[in-house]
Coordinates of C-alpha atoms and ligand atoms in Angstrom, one line a residue:
T1 CA -50.4 184.0 -89.4
L2 CA -52.8 181.3 -89.3
A3 CA -51.3 179.1 -92.5
A4 CA -53.0 175.5 -91.6
S5 CA -55.3 174.7 -89.0
A6 CA -54.2 175.5 -85.1
T7 CA -54.9 174.0 -82.2
L8 CA -55.2 175.4 -78.7
A9 CA -55.7 173.2 -75.7
I10 CA -58.2 174.2 -73.0
T11 CA -57.9 171.8 -70.0
A12 CA -60.0 172.2 -66.8
Q13 CA -57.5 172.3 -63.8
D14 CA -57.8 168.7 -62.1
P15 CA -55.9 167.8 -59.3
T16 CA -55.1 164.7 -60.9
G17 CA -54.0 165.9 -64.5
T18 CA -56.4 163.5 -66.1
L19 CA -58.7 165.7 -67.3
P20 CA -58.3 167.5 -71.0
S21 CA -61.8 168.7 -71.3
A22 CA -61.8 171.0 -74.3
T23 CA -59.7 171.5 -77.6
L24 CA -60.2 174.8 -79.3
R25 CA -59.4 174.4 -82.8
L26 CA -58.9 177.3 -85.8
P27 CA -59.4 175.0 -88.7
A28 CA -58.4 176.3 -92.1
G29 CA -60.9 176.9 -94.5
P30 CA -63.4 179.5 -95.4
A31 CA -63.4 182.8 -93.4
G32 CA -66.1 184.0 -91.8
P33 CA -67.9 187.5 -92.3
K34 CA -66.1 190.9 -92.3
V35 CA -67.2 192.7 -88.9
P36 CA -67.9 196.2 -89.8
H37 CA -65.7 198.7 -87.9
D38 CA -69.0 200.2 -86.6
F39 CA -70.1 197.1 -85.7
I40 CA -70.5 198.2 -82.3
G41 CA -73.6 200.6 -81.2
L42 CA -75.9 201.9 -78.2
S43 CA -79.7 202.2 -78.3
Y44 CA -81.3 205.0 -76.4
E45 CA -85.1 206.4 -76.0
V46 CA -86.3 209.1 -78.2
M47 CA -86.9 210.7 -74.8
Q48 CA -83.3 211.1 -74.3
L49 CA -83.6 213.9 -76.5
E50 CA -85.9 216.2 -74.6
D51 CA -82.8 217.2 -73.1
P52 CA -81.0 219.0 -75.9
T53 CA -78.0 219.1 -73.5
F54 CA -77.4 215.7 -73.5
F55 CA -76.2 214.1 -76.9
S56 CA -74.5 217.5 -77.3
P57 CA -70.5 217.9 -78.1
A58 CA -70.5 220.1 -74.7
N59 CA -71.3 216.5 -72.9
V60 CA -67.7 215.9 -72.5
G61 CA -68.0 212.8 -70.1
L62 CA -70.4 211.2 -72.5
V63 CA -68.7 211.9 -75.8
Q64 CA -65.3 210.2 -74.2
Q65 CA -67.2 207.1 -72.9
F66 CA -68.6 206.8 -76.6
R67 CA -65.3 206.7 -78.0
N68 CA -63.7 204.5 -75.1
L69 CA -66.2 202.2 -76.1
S70 CA -65.5 201.8 -79.9
P71 CA -63.8 204.8 -82.4
H72 CA -66.3 204.2 -84.7
G73 CA -70.2 202.7 -83.6
V74 CA -73.9 203.4 -84.3
L75 CA -76.1 205.2 -82.0
R76 CA -80.1 204.3 -82.5
L77 CA -82.6 206.8 -81.3
G78 CA -86.0 204.8 -80.4
G79 CA -87.7 202.6 -78.1
N80 CA -91.1 203.0 -76.5
T81 CA -90.8 206.4 -76.3
S82 CA -90.0 207.3 -79.9
E83 CA -94.1 206.2 -80.4
F84 CA -95.0 209.0 -78.0
S85 CA -92.5 211.9 -79.5
W86 CA -93.5 214.8 -81.4
W87 CA -91.7 217.4 -83.3
K88 CA -91.7 220.6 -81.4
A89 CA -90.5 222.8 -84.7
T90 CA -91.0 226.3 -82.8
P91 CA -90.7 227.2 -79.0
D92 CA -94.2 228.1 -79.1
Q93 CA -95.9 225.0 -80.9
Q94 CA -98.4 223.1 -78.6
P95 CA -98.3 219.5 -77.9
P96 CA -100.7 217.7 -80.1
H97 CA -103.9 216.2 -78.7
R98 CA -103.6 212.4 -78.7
V99 CA -106.4 209.8 -77.8
G100 CA -105.1 206.8 -76.8
N101 CA -106.8 202.9 -76.6
V102 CA -106.0 200.4 -74.5
N103 CA -102.3 200.5 -73.0
D104 CA -99.7 197.5 -72.4
P105 CA -98.9 197.8 -68.7
G106 CA -96.0 199.7 -68.2
E107 CA -96.1 201.5 -71.4
P108 CA -96.5 205.0 -71.3
P109 CA -99.9 206.4 -71.4
P110 CA -100.6 207.6 -75.2
T111 CA -101.1 210.8 -73.7
T112 CA -97.4 210.9 -72.6
I113 CA -95.6 212.7 -74.6
Y114 CA -91.7 213.7 -75.6
A115 CA -90.9 216.9 -77.4
V116 CA -88.1 216.8 -79.9
T117 CA -87.1 220.2 -80.7
P118 CA -84.3 221.6 -83.3
E119 CA -81.8 222.6 -81.1
A120 CA -81.5 218.8 -80.0
I121 CA -81.1 217.8 -83.5
R122 CA -78.1 220.5 -83.8
N123 CA -76.7 219.0 -80.6
L124 CA -77.1 215.8 -81.6
R125 CA -75.2 216.6 -84.7
G126 CA -72.2 218.3 -82.6
F127 CA -72.3 214.7 -80.5
L128 CA -71.9 212.5 -83.4
D129 CA -69.1 214.7 -85.1
A130 CA -67.2 215.0 -81.7
T131 CA -67.7 211.1 -81.4
S132 CA -67.2 209.7 -84.9
W133 CA -70.2 207.7 -84.6
T134 CA -73.5 207.8 -87.0
C135 CA -77.1 207.4 -86.0
I136 CA -80.0 205.2 -86.5
Y137 CA -82.9 207.8 -86.3
G138 CA -86.5 206.7 -85.0
L139 CA -89.4 208.2 -86.5
N140 CA -93.0 208.0 -84.7
L141 CA -95.2 205.6 -86.4
G142 CA -97.5 205.0 -83.4
Y143 CA -98.9 208.4 -83.7
G144 CA -97.1 210.0 -87.0
T145 CA -98.4 211.3 -89.6
V146 CA -97.5 211.7 -93.2
E147 CA -97.3 215.9 -92.0
T148 CA -95.2 215.2 -88.7
D149 CA -92.6 212.6 -90.0
V150 CA -91.8 214.6 -93.0
A151 CA -91.5 217.9 -90.9
E152 CA -89.3 216.0 -88.3
A153 CA -87.4 214.0 -90.8
T154 CA -86.6 216.3 -93.5
F155 CA -84.8 218.4 -90.6
V156 CA -82.8 215.4 -89.0
Y157 CA -81.8 214.6 -92.9
E158 CA -80.4 218.2 -93.6
T159 CA -79.1 218.5 -89.9
L160 CA -77.2 215.3 -89.5
G161 CA -76.1 215.1 -93.2
S162 CA -73.7 212.1 -93.4
R163 CA -74.0 211.3 -89.9
L164 CA -77.5 210.0 -90.3
Q165 CA -77.1 205.9 -91.2
Y166 CA -80.8 205.5 -92.3
F167 CA -84.4 206.1 -90.5
Q168 CA -86.4 203.3 -88.7
V169 CA -90.1 204.3 -88.2
G170 CA -91.9 202.6 -85.5
N171 CA -90.3 200.9 -82.5
E172 CA -91.5 197.3 -82.2
V173 CA -94.2 197.0 -84.5
D174 CA -95.3 193.4 -83.5
L175 CA -96.2 194.8 -80.0
F176 CA -98.4 197.2 -81.7
S177 CA -101.7 195.5 -81.5
R178 CA -101.3 195.6 -77.8
H179 CA -101.3 198.9 -77.4
L180 CA -101.1 201.2 -80.6
R181 CA -103.3 199.4 -83.2
D182 CA -106.3 197.3 -83.2
K183 CA -105.3 193.8 -82.3
N184 CA -108.0 192.2 -85.0
T185 CA -106.4 194.1 -87.7
W186 CA -102.9 194.5 -87.2
N187 CA -100.2 192.4 -89.0
V188 CA -97.8 192.7 -91.4
D189 CA -99.6 193.7 -94.3
T190 CA -101.0 196.6 -92.1
Y191 CA -98.0 197.4 -91.0
L192 CA -96.5 197.7 -94.4
Q193 CA -99.6 199.9 -95.6
N194 CA -98.5 202.1 -92.4
W195 CA -95.1 201.9 -93.1
L196 CA -94.7 202.7 -96.6
Q197 CA -97.1 205.6 -96.2
I198 CA -94.2 207.1 -94.3
A199 CA -91.3 206.0 -95.6
R200 CA -92.4 207.0 -99.1
A201 CA -93.2 210.4 -98.5
V202 CA -90.0 210.7 -96.4
Q203 CA -88.1 209.3 -99.0
K204 CA -89.6 211.9 -101.1
A205 CA -88.8 215.2 -98.8
C206 CA -85.2 213.4 -98.5
P207 CA -83.9 211.6 -101.9
N208 CA -80.6 210.1 -100.4
A209 CA -82.2 208.8 -97.4
S210 CA -82.2 205.4 -96.3
F211 CA -84.4 203.1 -94.0
G212 CA -84.7 200.2 -91.7
L213 CA -87.2 197.8 -90.9
P214 CA -89.1 196.3 -89.0
D215 CA -87.4 196.7 -86.0
V216 CA -90.0 194.0 -83.7
A217 CA -89.4 193.1 -80.4
S218 CA -88.7 189.7 -80.8
D219 CA -91.4 187.8 -83.6
V220 CA -88.5 187.8 -86.2
T221 CA -91.0 185.7 -88.7
W222 CA -91.9 189.4 -89.3
L223 CA -88.9 189.5 -91.3
T224 CA -90.0 186.2 -93.1
Q225 CA -93.0 187.3 -94.2
I226 CA -91.8 190.8 -95.0
A227 CA -89.3 189.2 -97.2
E228 CA -92.1 187.1 -99.1
R229 CA -94.1 190.1 -99.7
W230 CA -91.1 192.8 -100.6
P231 CA -90.8 191.8 -104.5
S232 CA -94.4 192.5 -105.0
L233 CA -94.4 195.9 -103.0
P234 CA -94.5 199.0 -105.4
D235 CA -92.3 202.2 -105.3
K236 CA -90.0 201.3 -102.3
P237 CA -87.9 203.6 -100.5
H238 CA -84.2 202.7 -100.3
V239 CA -83.8 200.0 -97.6
T240 CA -80.5 199.3 -96.3
T241 CA -81.2 196.9 -93.1
L242 CA -83.4 194.6 -91.3
S243 CA -83.7 194.5 -87.7
H244 CA -84.9 193.0 -84.8
H245 CA -84.6 193.6 -81.2
Y246 CA -83.4 191.1 -78.2
Y247 CA -83.7 191.0 -74.9
A248 CA -82.0 187.9 -72.8
G249 CA -84.7 187.5 -70.0
G250 CA -87.5 189.1 -68.5
P251 CA -89.7 190.5 -66.5
P252 CA -87.3 191.4 -63.7
A253 CA -89.9 189.3 -61.4
N254 CA -89.0 186.0 -62.9
P255 CA -86.9 184.1 -60.3
K256 CA -85.3 182.1 -63.0
L257 CA -83.3 184.9 -64.3
T258 CA -80.2 184.9 -62.2
A259 CA -76.8 186.1 -63.0
E260 CA -75.1 182.3 -63.3
S261 CA -78.4 181.5 -65.5
L262 CA -78.0 184.6 -67.8
L263 CA -74.8 182.9 -69.3
V264 CA -76.4 179.8 -69.9
A265 CA -76.6 179.9 -73.7
S266 CA -80.2 180.7 -75.6
P267 CA -81.4 178.8 -78.7
K268 CA -83.3 181.8 -79.3
V269 CA -80.0 184.0 -80.2
R270 CA -79.2 181.4 -82.9
Q271 CA -83.0 180.9 -84.3
D272 CA -83.2 184.7 -84.3
A273 CA -80.2 184.7 -86.2
E274 CA -80.6 182.6 -89.1
L275 CA -84.3 183.2 -89.7
T276 CA -83.0 187.2 -89.6
K277 CA -80.1 186.0 -92.1
A278 CA -81.9 184.0 -94.3
A279 CA -84.8 187.1 -94.9
A280 CA -82.1 189.4 -95.2
D281 CA -80.3 187.5 -98.1
R282 CA -83.4 187.3 -100.1
M283 CA -83.9 190.6 -99.6
G284 CA -80.0 191.6 -100.6
L285 CA -80.1 193.3 -97.2
R286 CA -78.0 194.1 -93.9
Y287 CA -79.3 193.0 -90.9
R288 CA -78.8 194.6 -87.5
M289 CA -79.8 193.9 -83.7
T290 CA -80.7 197.4 -83.2
E291 CA -82.1 197.4 -79.2
G292 CA -81.5 194.8 -76.8
N293 CA -80.1 193.8 -73.2
T294 CA -80.0 191.1 -70.0
C295 CA -83.7 191.6 -69.1
Y296 CA -86.3 194.2 -70.2
Q297 CA -88.4 196.5 -68.5
G298 CA -85.5 198.3 -67.3
G299 CA -83.6 195.5 -66.3
K300 CA -83.1 192.9 -63.3
P301 CA -80.8 194.3 -59.9
G302 CA -78.2 191.8 -59.1
V303 CA -78.4 190.5 -62.7
S304 CA -78.2 193.3 -65.8
D305 CA -75.8 195.7 -63.2
V306 CA -73.3 193.1 -62.3
F307 CA -70.1 191.5 -63.9
A308 CA -72.2 188.5 -65.3
A309 CA -73.7 191.0 -67.5
A310 CA -70.5 191.9 -68.6
L311 CA -69.8 188.3 -69.6
W312 CA -73.5 188.2 -71.7
G313 CA -72.7 191.2 -73.5
A314 CA -69.1 190.5 -74.6
E315 CA -70.5 186.8 -75.8
Y316 CA -73.6 188.3 -77.6
A317 CA -71.4 190.4 -79.5
F318 CA -69.4 187.7 -80.9
H319 CA -71.9 185.8 -81.4
L320 CA -73.9 187.9 -83.7
M321 CA -70.5 188.8 -85.5
Q322 CA -70.1 185.1 -85.9
A323 CA -74.0 185.1 -87.4
G324 CA -73.2 188.1 -89.8
Y325 CA -75.2 190.7 -88.5
S326 CA -73.6 194.3 -89.2
G327 CA -73.9 195.4 -85.9
L328 CA -75.8 195.6 -82.4
N329 CA -77.1 198.3 -80.2
L330 CA -77.3 197.6 -76.2
H331 CA -80.2 199.8 -75.0
G332 CA -79.6 202.2 -71.9
G333 CA -79.7 205.8 -71.0
S334 CA -80.4 207.8 -68.4
G335 CA -84.1 207.3 -68.1
H336 CA -86.2 204.8 -68.1
A337 CA -89.6 205.0 -70.4
Q338 CA -92.0 203.0 -68.0
A339 CA -91.3 205.1 -64.9
V340 CA -91.9 208.1 -67.0
S341 CA -95.4 207.4 -67.1
V342 CA -95.5 207.7 -63.3
G343 CA -96.3 210.8 -61.5
G344 CA -97.7 212.8 -64.4
S345 CA -99.8 216.1 -64.4
L346 CA -102.5 217.2 -66.2
R347 CA -101.8 220.3 -68.8
G348 CA -104.9 220.9 -70.6
E349 CA -106.0 217.6 -72.0
A350 CA -102.4 216.3 -72.4
L351 CA -101.2 214.2 -69.5
M352 CA -97.5 215.3 -69.8
P353 CA -94.8 213.6 -67.8
D354 CA -93.7 215.4 -64.5
P355 CA -90.6 217.7 -65.5
N356 CA -89.7 217.4 -61.6
A357 CA -90.1 213.4 -61.3
P358 CA -87.2 211.4 -61.5
H359 CA -86.7 209.1 -64.8
P360 CA -84.8 206.2 -63.1
K361 CA -82.3 204.7 -64.7
P362 CA -82.5 201.2 -66.2
F363 CA -80.3 198.5 -64.5
Y364 CA -78.8 197.5 -67.6
T365 CA -77.7 200.7 -69.0
P366 CA -74.3 200.0 -70.4
I367 CA -73.3 204.0 -69.5
A368 CA -74.5 205.3 -66.5
N369 CA -74.3 209.1 -65.4
E370 CA -73.8 208.9 -61.7
G371 CA -76.3 211.6 -61.0
T372 CA -79.1 210.1 -62.5
L373 CA -80.7 208.4 -59.6
A374 CA -81.4 211.6 -58.1
G375 CA -82.2 213.4 -61.8
S376 CA -82.6 213.1 -65.1
G377 CA -81.6 214.4 -68.4
V378 CA -84.8 216.4 -68.4
D379 CA -84.7 218.3 -65.2
G380 CA -81.1 219.1 -65.5
K381 CA -79.7 217.2 -63.0
L382 CA -77.0 215.4 -64.8
N383 CA -73.9 216.3 -63.5
G384 CA -71.6 215.3 -66.3
T385 CA -69.7 212.3 -65.1
Y386 CA -70.3 209.1 -66.8
V387 CA -69.1 205.4 -66.0
L388 CA -68.8 202.4 -68.3
E389 CA -71.3 199.5 -66.3
P390 CA -70.2 196.0 -66.5
V391 CA -72.5 195.5 -69.8
G392 CA -70.7 198.6 -71.4
A393 CA -67.3 196.6 -70.7
G394 CA -68.7 193.6 -72.1
L395 CA -69.5 195.8 -75.3
K396 CA -65.7 197.3 -75.5
F397 CA -64.3 193.8 -75.0
A398 CA -65.9 192.4 -77.8
A399 CA -64.7 196.2 -80.0
A400 CA -61.7 194.4 -80.6
F401 CA -63.1 192.4 -83.5
A402 CA -64.6 195.1 -84.9
G403 CA -63.3 195.6 -89.0
C404 CA -61.6 191.9 -88.5
Q405 CA -62.7 188.8 -90.2
M406 CA -64.6 186.3 -88.2
V407 CA -62.5 183.3 -88.2
P408 CA -64.8 179.9 -87.6
V409 CA -63.5 178.0 -84.3
T410 CA -64.5 174.8 -83.4
L411 CA -64.3 174.0 -79.7
E412 CA -65.1 170.5 -78.0
S413 CA -66.3 171.1 -74.4
N414 CA -68.3 170.5 -71.7
L415 CA -67.0 173.4 -69.4
N416 CA -69.0 176.4 -70.2
V417 CA -66.5 178.4 -72.1
S418 CA -67.0 179.5 -75.2
A419 CA -64.1 181.2 -77.7
Y420 CA -64.4 183.0 -81.1
A421 CA -61.4 184.2 -83.4
A422 CA -61.0 186.9 -85.9
R423 CA -58.2 187.6 -88.5
R424 CA -56.9 191.2 -88.2
A425 CA -55.7 193.9 -90.8
D426 CA -52.6 192.6 -90.4
G427 CA -53.1 188.9 -90.8
K428 CA -53.0 188.3 -86.8
V429 CA -55.4 186.1 -85.2
L430 CA -57.3 187.3 -81.9
V431 CA -59.2 184.7 -79.8
A432 CA -61.3 185.6 -77.2
I433 CA -62.0 183.0 -74.6
L434 CA -64.6 183.5 -72.2
N435 CA -64.8 181.1 -69.0
K436 CA -68.5 181.6 -67.9
K437 CA -68.3 179.5 -65.1
P438 CA -68.5 180.8 -61.4
S439 CA -66.0 178.6 -60.1
Q440 CA -63.8 176.2 -62.8
V441 CA -60.2 177.5 -63.2
L442 CA -59.2 176.3 -66.9
S443 CA -56.0 176.2 -68.4
L444 CA -54.8 177.2 -71.4
T445 CA -52.0 176.2 -74.0
A446 CA -51.2 178.0 -77.2
P447 CA -48.3 177.9 -79.4
N448 CA -47.1 181.4 -78.3
F449 CA -49.4 184.4 -78.0
Q450 CA -49.7 187.9 -76.6
T451 CA -52.3 188.7 -74.0
L452 CA -54.0 192.0 -75.1
A453 CA -56.8 192.2 -72.9
T454 CA -58.8 190.7 -70.2
L455 CA -62.5 191.2 -68.6
T456 CA -62.7 190.6 -64.8
G457 CA -65.3 191.1 -62.1
A458 CA -64.7 190.0 -58.5
S459 CA -68.0 187.4 -59.0
L460 CA -70.4 187.0 -61.5
E461 CA -72.6 189.2 -58.9
A462 CA -70.7 192.0 -58.4
H463 CA -72.4 194.7 -58.4
A464 CA -71.6 198.0 -60.8
A465 CA -70.6 199.7 -57.4
Q466 CA -67.3 197.5 -56.7
V467 CA -67.1 195.7 -60.1
S468 CA -63.8 195.6 -61.9
A469 CA -65.3 195.1 -65.1
V470 CA -62.6 196.9 -67.1
V471 CA -61.0 196.2 -70.2
R472 CA -57.4 196.1 -69.0
E473 CA -54.4 196.7 -71.7
T474 CA -52.3 193.8 -70.3
S475 CA -48.3 193.8 -70.7
S476 CA -47.3 191.7 -73.7
R477 CA -47.0 188.0 -72.8
R478 CA -44.7 185.3 -74.7
S479 CA -45.4 182.2 -73.9
S480 CA -43.0 179.5 -75.4
A481 CA -44.8 176.1 -76.7
G482 CA -46.7 174.0 -74.3
Q483 CA -46.9 176.6 -71.8
T484 CA -49.8 177.1 -70.3
F485 CA -51.9 180.0 -68.9
L486 CA -54.5 179.8 -66.4
L487 CA -57.8 181.3 -66.9
P488 CA -59.5 182.1 -63.4
P489 CA -63.1 181.4 -63.2
H490 CA -65.9 183.9 -64.6
F491 CA -63.2 185.7 -66.6
A492 CA -62.5 186.3 -70.5
T493 CA -59.2 187.0 -72.0
L494 CA -58.7 188.3 -75.1
I495 CA -55.3 187.1 -76.9
V496 CA -53.1 187.5 -80.4
L497 CA -51.7 184.5 -81.7
E498 CA -47.8 184.8 -83.1
Ligands
LIG501 C1 -88.4 197.7 -75.2 C2 -88.7 199.2 -75.6 C3 -87.9 200.2 -74.7 C4 -87.8 199.6 -73.1 C5 -87.5 198.6 -72.9 C6 -87.4 197.8 -71.8 O1 -88.6 199.3 -76.8 O2 -88.4 201.1 -75.0 O3 -87.0 200.5 -72.3 O4 -88.3 197.7 -73.5 O5 -88.8 197.4 -71.4 O6 -89.5 196.5 -75.6 O7 -86.7 197.5 -71.0

């Protein structure tokens, strides 16, 4: 165990041997946050529930991928499409007629709707049991009413039982002024009125249910404003978690977003974490990043689906662990909301997604179905073969810290290398070191360690098809003090100190 401070020296490989450029220290002192055992999570569109065979124990390929990613995790259902879903309690029930106002370009039109059925929820329960994961379930705030949300929530609550972690009501409410509400009146106060009306009714129908809020897209000052108003609000539902989203880049057309630029630390990650922690501490709640990825609008090819995304995913997860988050959910799935609105057909007065139109998968999905480019969860073309994509491999790499206690690390470096450490239940200290440069070789000197895993790819831009972004259990490696260990460029290693 780490009784006092330990020092690992990381040096850039330098032909003259004169360049000791980085020193990593694990100072003895107060421990960092405890990482919950179910820290790792994924986020999917509610739209995904349209195919009840997707989240089902019979979808064994997907069950395996979830279990492989983390033995315990949190599946969050939400996204843009949660505002356009409807609860179809019986097979003959007709979709509601919805009249929309202004659309944000790229959002599903308000008349695009997604049916969620009892069969899908029963299968979801089986899927969660098979994976040992729990669920954050997104209810519709955009078009939801007390009546429709209570009916859906009651069935979900009774069916998911202890597999339901909490309800979220509304996705990215800070953006509602663009498409779902009047921009002149929409703000934190009108949001809280809307939210409380539904959440109170759901709480009454589901007495032991918990809630998370506000699930903002990017404006975390909403969390601060909610924390200010919270003490004076009457009859509050049982809230456990404050949540926000984070997309590192976007739109995909932005030429500045590249595999290399993705790996430059963003100040927003730290700023979001500070505001979020302050608001959550004030309210006595946990905080979670419930939806995010490398680039919004479905991701960017060459950035979101390449090895750089694996390093990004690992680093982002470690960063949130160190910042005290209760978890993160990287977004993905076999369909993408914005693509669905293309190719609708008129049925009565409602514009429905064409069941034969493909729902292209987002480029950033952590787990991909190999058949999804040609098919979707809706039209039954899923072939049952699922693969871990680069960003998912990054998440799996970071999952080694779940259940551990973070150990603050200091790293003096100008090398674009980062390091995170955590103490395992057996007292041993894990250290993850990420070499993010496409060319620099680093050497690491440590007292005594074993390598547990590495995260590797042929290059930062190696495409998913050829990427070897896999977490490998390497054979144990014991080194005598002073022995150096080379860290190739664009490479991450996870070691355990002896
Ligand atoms: C988020 C939405 C999600 C989208 C994603 C994206 O919540 O539904 O799929 O953006 O643009 O804002 O990729």
